GROMACS .gro file of C-alpha atoms in nm:
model
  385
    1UNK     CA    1   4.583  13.384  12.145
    2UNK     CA    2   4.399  13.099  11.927
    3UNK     CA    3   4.041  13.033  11.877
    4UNK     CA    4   3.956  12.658  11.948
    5UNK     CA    5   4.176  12.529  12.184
    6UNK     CA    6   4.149  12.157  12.305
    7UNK     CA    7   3.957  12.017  12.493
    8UNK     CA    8   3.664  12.250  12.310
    9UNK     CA    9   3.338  12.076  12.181
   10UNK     CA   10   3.334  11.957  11.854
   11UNK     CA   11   3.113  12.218  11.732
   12UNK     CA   12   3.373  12.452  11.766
   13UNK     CA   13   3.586  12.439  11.533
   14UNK     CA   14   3.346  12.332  11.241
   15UNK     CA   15   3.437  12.498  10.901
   16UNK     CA   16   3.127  12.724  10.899
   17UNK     CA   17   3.176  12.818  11.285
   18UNK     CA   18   3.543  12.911  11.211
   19UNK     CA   19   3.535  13.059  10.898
   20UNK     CA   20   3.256  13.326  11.077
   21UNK     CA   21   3.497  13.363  11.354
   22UNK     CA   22   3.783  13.439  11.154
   23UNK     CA   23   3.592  13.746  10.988
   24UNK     CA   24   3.457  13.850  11.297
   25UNK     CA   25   3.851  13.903  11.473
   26UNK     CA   26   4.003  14.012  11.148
   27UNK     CA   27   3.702  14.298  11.124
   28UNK     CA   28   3.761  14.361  11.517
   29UNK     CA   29   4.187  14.359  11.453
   30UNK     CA   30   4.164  14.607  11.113
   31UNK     CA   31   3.864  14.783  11.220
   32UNK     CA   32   3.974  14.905  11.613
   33UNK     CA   33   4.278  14.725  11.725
   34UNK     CA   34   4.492  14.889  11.432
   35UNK     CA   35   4.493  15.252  11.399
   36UNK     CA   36   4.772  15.262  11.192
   37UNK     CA   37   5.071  15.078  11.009
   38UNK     CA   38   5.279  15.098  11.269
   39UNK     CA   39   5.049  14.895  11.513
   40UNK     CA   40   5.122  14.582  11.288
   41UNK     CA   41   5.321  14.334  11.466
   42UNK     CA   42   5.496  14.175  11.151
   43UNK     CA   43   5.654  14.380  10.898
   44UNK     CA   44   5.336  14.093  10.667
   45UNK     CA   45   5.088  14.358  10.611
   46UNK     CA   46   5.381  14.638  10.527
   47UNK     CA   47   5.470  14.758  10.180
   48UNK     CA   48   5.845  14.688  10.137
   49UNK     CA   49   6.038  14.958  10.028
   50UNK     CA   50   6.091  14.983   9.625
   51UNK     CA   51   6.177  15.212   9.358
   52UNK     CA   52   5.834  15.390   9.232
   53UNK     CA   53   5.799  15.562   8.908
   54UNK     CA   54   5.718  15.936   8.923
   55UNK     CA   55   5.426  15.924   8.799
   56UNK     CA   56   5.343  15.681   9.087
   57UNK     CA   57   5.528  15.905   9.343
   58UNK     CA   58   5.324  16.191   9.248
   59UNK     CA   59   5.005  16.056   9.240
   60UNK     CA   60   5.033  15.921   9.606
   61UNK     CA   61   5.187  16.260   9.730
   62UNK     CA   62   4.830  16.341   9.644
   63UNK     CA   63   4.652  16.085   9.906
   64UNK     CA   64   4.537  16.216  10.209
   65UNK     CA   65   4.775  16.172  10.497
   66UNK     CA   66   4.485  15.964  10.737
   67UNK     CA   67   4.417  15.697  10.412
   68UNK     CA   68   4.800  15.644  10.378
   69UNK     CA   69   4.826  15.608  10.749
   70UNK     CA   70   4.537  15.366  10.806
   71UNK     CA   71   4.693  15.127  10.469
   72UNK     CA   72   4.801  14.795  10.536
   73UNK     CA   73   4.930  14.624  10.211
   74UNK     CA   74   5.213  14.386  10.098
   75UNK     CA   75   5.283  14.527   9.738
   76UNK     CA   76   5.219  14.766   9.511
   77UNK     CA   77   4.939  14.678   9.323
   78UNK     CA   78   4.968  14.940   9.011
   79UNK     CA   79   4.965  14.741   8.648
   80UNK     CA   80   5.046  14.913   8.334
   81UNK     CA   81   4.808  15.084   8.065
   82UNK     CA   82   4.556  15.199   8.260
   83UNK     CA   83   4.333  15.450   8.106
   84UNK     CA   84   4.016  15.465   8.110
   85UNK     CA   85   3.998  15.093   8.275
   86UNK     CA   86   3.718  15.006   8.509
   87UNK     CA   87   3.913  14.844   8.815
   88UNK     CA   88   3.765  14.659   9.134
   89UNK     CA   89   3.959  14.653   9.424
   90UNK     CA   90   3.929  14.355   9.662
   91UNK     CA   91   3.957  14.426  10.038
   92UNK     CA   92   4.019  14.824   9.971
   93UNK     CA   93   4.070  14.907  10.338
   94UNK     CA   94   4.089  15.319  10.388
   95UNK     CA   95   4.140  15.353  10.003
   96UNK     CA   96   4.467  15.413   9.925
   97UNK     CA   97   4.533  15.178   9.648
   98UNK     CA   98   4.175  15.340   9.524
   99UNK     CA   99   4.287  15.691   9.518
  100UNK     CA  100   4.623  15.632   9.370
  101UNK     CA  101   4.445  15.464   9.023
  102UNK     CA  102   4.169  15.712   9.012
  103UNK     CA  103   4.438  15.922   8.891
  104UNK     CA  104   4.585  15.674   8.667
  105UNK     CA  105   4.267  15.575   8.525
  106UNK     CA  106   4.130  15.960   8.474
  107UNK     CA  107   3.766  16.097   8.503
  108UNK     CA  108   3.683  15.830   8.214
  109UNK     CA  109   3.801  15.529   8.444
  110UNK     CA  110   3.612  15.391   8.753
  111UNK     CA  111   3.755  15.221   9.058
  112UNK     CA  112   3.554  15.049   9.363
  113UNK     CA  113   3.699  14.948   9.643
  114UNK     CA  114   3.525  14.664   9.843
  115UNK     CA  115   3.606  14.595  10.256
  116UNK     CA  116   3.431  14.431  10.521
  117UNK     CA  117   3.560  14.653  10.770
  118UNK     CA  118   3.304  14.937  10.850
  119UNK     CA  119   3.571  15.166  11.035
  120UNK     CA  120   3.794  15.111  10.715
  121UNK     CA  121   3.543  15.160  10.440
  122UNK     CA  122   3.438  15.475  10.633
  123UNK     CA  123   3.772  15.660  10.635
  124UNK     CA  124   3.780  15.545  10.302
  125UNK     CA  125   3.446  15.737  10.219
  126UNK     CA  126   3.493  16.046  10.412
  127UNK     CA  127   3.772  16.142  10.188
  128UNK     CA  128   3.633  16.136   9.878
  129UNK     CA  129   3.531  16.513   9.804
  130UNK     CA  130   3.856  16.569   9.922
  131UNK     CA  131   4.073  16.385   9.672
  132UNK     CA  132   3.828  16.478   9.401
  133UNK     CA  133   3.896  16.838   9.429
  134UNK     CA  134   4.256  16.750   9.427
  135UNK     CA  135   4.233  16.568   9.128
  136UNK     CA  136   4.060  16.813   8.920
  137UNK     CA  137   3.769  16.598   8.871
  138UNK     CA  138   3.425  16.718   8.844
  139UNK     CA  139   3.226  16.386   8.944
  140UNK     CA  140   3.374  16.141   9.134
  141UNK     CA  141   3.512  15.801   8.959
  142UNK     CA  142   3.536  15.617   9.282
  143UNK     CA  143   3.309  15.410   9.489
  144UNK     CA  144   3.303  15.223   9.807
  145UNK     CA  145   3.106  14.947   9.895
  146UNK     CA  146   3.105  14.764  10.255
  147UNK     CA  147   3.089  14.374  10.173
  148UNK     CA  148   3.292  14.032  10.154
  149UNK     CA  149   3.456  14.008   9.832
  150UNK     CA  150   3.418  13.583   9.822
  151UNK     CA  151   2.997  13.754   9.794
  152UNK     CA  152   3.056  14.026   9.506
  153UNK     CA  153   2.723  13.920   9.393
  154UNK     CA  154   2.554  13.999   9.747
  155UNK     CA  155   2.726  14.342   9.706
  156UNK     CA  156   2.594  14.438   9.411
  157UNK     CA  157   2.919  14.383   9.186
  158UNK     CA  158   2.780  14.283   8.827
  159UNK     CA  159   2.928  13.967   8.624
  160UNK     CA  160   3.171  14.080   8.347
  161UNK     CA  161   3.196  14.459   8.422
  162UNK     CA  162   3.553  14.524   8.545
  163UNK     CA  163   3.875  14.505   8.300
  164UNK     CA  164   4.097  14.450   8.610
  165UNK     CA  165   4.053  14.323   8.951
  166UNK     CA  166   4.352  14.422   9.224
  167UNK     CA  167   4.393  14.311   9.556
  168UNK     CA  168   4.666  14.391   9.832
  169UNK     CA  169   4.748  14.132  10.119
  170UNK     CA  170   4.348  14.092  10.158
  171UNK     CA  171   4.301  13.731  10.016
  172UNK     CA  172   4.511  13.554  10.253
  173UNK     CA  173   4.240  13.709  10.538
  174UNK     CA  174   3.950  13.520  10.381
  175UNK     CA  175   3.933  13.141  10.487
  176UNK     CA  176   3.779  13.030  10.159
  177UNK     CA  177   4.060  13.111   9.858
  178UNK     CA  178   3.877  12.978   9.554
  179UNK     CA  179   3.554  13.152   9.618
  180UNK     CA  180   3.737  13.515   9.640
  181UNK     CA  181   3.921  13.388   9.245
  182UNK     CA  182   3.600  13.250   9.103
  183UNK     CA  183   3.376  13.575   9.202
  184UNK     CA  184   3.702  13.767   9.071
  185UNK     CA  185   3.722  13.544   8.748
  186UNK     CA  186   3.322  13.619   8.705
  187UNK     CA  187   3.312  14.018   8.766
  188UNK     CA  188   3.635  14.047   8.496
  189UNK     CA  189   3.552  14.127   8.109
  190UNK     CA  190   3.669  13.903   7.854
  191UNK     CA  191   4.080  13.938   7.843
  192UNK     CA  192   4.059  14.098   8.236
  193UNK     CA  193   4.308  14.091   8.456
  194UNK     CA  194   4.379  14.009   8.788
  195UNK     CA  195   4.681  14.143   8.924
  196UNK     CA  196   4.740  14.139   9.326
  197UNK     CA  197   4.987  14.078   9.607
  198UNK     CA  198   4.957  13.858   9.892
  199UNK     CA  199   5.145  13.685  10.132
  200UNK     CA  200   5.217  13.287  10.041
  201UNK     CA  201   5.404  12.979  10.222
  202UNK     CA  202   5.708  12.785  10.147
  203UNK     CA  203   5.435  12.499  10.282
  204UNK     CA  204   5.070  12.363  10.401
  205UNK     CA  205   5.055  12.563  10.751
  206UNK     CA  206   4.986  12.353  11.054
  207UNK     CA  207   4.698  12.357  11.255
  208UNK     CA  208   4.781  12.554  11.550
  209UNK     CA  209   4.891  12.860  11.291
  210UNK     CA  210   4.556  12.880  11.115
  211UNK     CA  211   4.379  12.876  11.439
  212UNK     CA  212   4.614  13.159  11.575
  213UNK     CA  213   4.408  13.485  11.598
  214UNK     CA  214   4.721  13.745  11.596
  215UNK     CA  215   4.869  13.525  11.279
  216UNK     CA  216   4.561  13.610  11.106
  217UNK     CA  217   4.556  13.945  11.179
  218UNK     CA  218   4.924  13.992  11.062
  219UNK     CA  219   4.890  13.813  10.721
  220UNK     CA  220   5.003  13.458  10.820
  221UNK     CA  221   4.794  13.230  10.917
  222UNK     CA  222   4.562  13.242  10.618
  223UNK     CA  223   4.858  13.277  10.369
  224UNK     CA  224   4.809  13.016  10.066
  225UNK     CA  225   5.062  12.780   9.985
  226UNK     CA  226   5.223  12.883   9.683
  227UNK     CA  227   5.140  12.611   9.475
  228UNK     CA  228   4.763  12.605   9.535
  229UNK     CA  229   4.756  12.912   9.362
  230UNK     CA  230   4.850  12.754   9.058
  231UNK     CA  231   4.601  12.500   9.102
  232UNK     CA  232   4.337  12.719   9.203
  233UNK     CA  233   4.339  12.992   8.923
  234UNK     CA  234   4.330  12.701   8.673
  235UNK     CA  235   4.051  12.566   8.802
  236UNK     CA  236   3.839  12.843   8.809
  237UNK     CA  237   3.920  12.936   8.453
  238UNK     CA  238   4.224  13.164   8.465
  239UNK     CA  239   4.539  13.146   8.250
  240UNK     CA  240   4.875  12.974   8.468
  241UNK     CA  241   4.915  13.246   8.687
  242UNK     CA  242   5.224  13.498   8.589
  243UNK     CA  243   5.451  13.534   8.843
  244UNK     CA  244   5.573  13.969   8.841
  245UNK     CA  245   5.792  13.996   9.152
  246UNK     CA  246   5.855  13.861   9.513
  247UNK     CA  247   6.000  14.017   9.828
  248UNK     CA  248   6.098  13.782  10.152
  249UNK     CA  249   5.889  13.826  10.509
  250UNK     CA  250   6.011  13.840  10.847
  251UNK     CA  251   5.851  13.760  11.121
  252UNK     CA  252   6.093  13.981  11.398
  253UNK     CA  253   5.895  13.844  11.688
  254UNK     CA  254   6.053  13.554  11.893
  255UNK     CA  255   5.654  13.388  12.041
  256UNK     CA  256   5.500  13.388  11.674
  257UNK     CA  257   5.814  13.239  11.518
  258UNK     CA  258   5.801  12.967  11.775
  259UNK     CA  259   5.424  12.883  11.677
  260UNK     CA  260   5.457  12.919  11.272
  261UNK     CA  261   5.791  12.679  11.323
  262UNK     CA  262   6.038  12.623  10.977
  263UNK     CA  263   5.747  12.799  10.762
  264UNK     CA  264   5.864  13.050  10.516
  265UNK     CA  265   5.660  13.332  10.395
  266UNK     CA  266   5.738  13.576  10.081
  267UNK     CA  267   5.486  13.849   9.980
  268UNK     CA  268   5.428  13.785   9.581
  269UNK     CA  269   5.254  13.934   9.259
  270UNK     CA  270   5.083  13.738   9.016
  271UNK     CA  271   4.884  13.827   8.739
  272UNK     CA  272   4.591  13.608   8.623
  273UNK     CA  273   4.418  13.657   8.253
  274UNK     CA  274   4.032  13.560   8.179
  275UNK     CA  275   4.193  13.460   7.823
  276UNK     CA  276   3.859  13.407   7.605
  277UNK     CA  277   3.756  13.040   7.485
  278UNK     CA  278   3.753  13.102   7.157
  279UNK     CA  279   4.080  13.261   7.190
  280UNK     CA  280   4.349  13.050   6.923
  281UNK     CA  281   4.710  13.113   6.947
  282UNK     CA  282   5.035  12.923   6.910
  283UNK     CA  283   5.403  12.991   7.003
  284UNK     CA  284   5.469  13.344   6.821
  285UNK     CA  285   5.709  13.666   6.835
  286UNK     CA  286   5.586  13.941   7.034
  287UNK     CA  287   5.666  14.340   6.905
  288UNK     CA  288   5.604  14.609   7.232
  289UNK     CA  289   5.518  14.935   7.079
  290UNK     CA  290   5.654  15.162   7.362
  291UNK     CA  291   5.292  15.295   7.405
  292UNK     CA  292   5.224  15.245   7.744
  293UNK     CA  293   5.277  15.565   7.945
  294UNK     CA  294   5.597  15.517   8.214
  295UNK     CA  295   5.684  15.207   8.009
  296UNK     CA  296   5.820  15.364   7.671
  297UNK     CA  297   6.123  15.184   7.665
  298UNK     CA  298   6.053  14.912   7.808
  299UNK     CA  299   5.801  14.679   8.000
  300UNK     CA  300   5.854  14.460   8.238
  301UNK     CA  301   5.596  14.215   8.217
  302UNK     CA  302   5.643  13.954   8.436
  303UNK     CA  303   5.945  13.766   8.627
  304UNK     CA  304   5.963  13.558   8.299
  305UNK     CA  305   5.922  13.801   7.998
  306UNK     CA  306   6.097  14.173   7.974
  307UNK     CA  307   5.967  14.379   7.623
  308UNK     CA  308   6.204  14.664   7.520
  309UNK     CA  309   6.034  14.858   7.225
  310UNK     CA  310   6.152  14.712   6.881
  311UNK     CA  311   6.300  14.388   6.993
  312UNK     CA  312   6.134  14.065   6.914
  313UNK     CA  313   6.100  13.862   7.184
  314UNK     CA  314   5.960  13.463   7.146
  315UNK     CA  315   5.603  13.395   7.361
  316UNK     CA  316   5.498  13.072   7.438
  317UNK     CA  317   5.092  13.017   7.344
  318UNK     CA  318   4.947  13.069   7.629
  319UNK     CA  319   5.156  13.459   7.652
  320UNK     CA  320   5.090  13.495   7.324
  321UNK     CA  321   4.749  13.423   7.384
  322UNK     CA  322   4.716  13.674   7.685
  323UNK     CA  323   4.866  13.973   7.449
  324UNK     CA  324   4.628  13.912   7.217
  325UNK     CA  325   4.324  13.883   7.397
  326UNK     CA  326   4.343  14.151   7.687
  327UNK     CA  327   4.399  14.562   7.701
  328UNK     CA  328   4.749  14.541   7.592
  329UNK     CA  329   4.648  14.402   7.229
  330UNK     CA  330   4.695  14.745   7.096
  331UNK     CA  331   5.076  14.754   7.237
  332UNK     CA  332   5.177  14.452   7.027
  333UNK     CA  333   5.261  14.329   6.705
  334UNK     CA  334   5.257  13.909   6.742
  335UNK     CA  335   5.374  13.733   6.476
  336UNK     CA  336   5.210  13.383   6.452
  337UNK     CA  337   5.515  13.094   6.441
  338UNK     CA  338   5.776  12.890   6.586
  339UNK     CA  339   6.009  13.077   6.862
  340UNK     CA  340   6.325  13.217   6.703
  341UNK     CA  341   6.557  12.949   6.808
  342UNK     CA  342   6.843  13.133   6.659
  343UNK     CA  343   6.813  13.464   6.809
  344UNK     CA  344   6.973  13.545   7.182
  345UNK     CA  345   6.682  13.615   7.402
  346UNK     CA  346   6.701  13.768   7.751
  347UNK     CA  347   6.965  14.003   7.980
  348UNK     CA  348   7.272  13.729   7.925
  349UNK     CA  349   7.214  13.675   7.585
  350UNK     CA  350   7.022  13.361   7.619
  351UNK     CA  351   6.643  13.227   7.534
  352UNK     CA  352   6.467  13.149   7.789
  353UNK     CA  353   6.351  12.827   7.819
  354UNK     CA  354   6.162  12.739   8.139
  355UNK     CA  355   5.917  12.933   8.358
  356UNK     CA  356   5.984  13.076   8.711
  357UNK     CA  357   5.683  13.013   8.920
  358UNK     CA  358   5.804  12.951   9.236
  359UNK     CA  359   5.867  13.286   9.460
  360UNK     CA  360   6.077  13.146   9.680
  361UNK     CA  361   6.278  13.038   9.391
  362UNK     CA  362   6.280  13.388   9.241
  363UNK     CA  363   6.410  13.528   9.580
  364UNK     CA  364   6.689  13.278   9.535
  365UNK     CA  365   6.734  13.391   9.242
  366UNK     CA  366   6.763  13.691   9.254
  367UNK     CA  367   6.996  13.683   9.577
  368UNK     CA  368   7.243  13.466   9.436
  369UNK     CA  369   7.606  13.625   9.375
  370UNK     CA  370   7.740  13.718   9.058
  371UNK     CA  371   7.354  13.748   8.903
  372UNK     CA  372   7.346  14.061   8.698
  373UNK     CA  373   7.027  14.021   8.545
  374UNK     CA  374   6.711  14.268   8.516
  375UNK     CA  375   6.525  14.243   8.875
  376UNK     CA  376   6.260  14.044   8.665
  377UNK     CA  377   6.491  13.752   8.683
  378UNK     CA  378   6.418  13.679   8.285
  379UNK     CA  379   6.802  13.491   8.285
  380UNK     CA  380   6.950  13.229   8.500
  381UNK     CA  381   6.894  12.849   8.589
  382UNK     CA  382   6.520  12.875   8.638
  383UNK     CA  383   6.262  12.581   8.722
  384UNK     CA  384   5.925  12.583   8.719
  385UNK     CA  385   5.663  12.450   8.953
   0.00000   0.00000   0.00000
């Protein structure tokens, strides 16, 4: 059940040996030990129920039945004001995710998918006539590529050609975190987003979990601790990373609780923004439009900031910087200034003055009795990380 187990040589677990390992079992365990979600031994690598739009309902009504049953994902990576966008999706798998935004981005929008998984990226590619015909389309606006997507350069992936990058429960599979954010970060336009799910943990994981081959498999063993994102994105040139939404993990099986111990584990969606250099902004009032299609009324932005159309809401610089700078400039009007201190902000009437970054925290949140807040959790004692 575990790779290097004592007393092995030396050489054996060395972080190059390992890493190649790992890729090796997690090809083998997506590529021909899963045939389909409901092989999955965790509920990790499983899309929690949720309400979906109907534009998002309909659009994966349209999938084909064997991509939807070969998907193994932890959220539902589908950002707003998509038209038209070029999007690159990390660790695609059969293509779901893929074929759900070609039809959000229409026939003058591109999405690739990228997996390392042969069997995956060939289910993923059989399909494609298929779901072009179904869409309408008369030349395809997908593409998949078989590669490692910490080596989007060896792939053929071009620097500063993609206005968002996506990724569903794939990052926590690859051994070496800041490499997948940095080629990410490098492949995004100026203003691009990021915006992905992935599983995280309430803590460093111990030894004996990362070596675990079935804990890999499932999601676990590879899952980042929380706050190493934070650090992580920073470092490799990314905005703080905006926490949207966070749903709790179970394990459900008695031997791999046992071996993961009094970890806790929360699947969680962040956006990151390649905010530009040269980029100046300040704390300011942000003005939604109602443009974005689905989102007329209002858009739910992020765990920390909720825009209803009309309503001036007070930014901070960096959010304010972000709006600006990225593909939902022409949504806003930002008014340059200090936040309104006078004017109730938020669900209960109340600014919001701190940051939720923690997901666990969020979960907390939003559990607690009595809360009747928006599911963004944009009122309420709040801390940040």
């Amino acid at each position: 059940m575990v790779w290097c187990q004592a007393p092995a040589p030396r050489s054996c677990c060395s972080a190059g040996s390992l890493r190649e390992q790992i890729q090796r079992e997690v090809q083998d365990y997506y590529g021909k030990e899963l045939q389909k979600s409901e092989d999955l031994k965790t509920n990790a690598c499983v899309t929690l129920a949720r309400p979906l739009s109907k534009v998002v309902r309909d659009a994966l009504e349209r999938v084909h039945e064997e991509v939807v049953a070969r998907y193994y994902g932890c959220g539902l990576v589908i950002p707003e004001c998509l038209e038209s966008c070029w999007i690159l999706d990390l660790g695609s798998g059969s293509g779901r995710d893929c074929y759900l935004l070609s039809q959000l981005v229409g026939e003058r929008g591109h999405v690739t998918g990228i997996d390392m998984t042969k069997e995956q990226v060939e289910v993923a590619k059989k399909h494609i006539a298929y779901h072009m015909d179904k869409f309408g389309y008369q030349k395809p606006n997908v593409e998949f590529l078989q590669g490692y997507i910490e080596k989007l350069d060896d792939a053929g992936v071009a620097d500063e050609s993609y206005d968002i990058v996506i990724s569903n429960c794939v990052i926590n599979l690859v051994p070496d975190k800041r490499a997948v954010l940095h080629k990410a970060y490098r492949v995004l336009k100026p203003g691009g987003e990021m915006y992905f799910s992935d599983v995280y943990a309430s803590q460093r994981l111990s030894e004996t979990t990362q070596k675990h081959r079935v804990l890999w498999g499932e999601c676990l063993a590879g899952a980042l601790y929380w706050r190493d994102l934070y650090s992580i994105a920073k470092e490799v040139g990314f905005k703080t990373p905006c926490l949207v939404c966070a749903s709790p993990i179970t394990i459900g099986n008695k031997e791999l609780e046992d071996i993961i111990g009094n970890c806790c584990f929360v699947s969680a969606t962040f956006r990151l923004f390649k905010v530009p250099a040269d980029s100046q902004a300040g704390p300011s009032q942000a003005i939604y439009n109602g443009g974005i299609l689905g989102h007329e009324e209002e858009l739910v932005f992020d765990a920390n900031f909720t825009f209803k159309k009309g309503e001036v809401v007070d930014v901070d610089a960096e959010m304010a910087a972000i709006l600006q700078s990225s593909r939902f400039a022409k949504e806003f009007l930002i008014q340059a200034g200090k936040a309104n201190t006078t004017t109730p902000q938020g669900c209960c009437g109340k600014r919001v003055k701190e940051k939720i970054c923690n997901p666990f925290e969020l979960l907390e949140h939003q559990a607690a009795p009595g809360t009747a807040c928006h599911p963004s959790g944009t009122c309420g004692p709040q801390r940040c990380c």
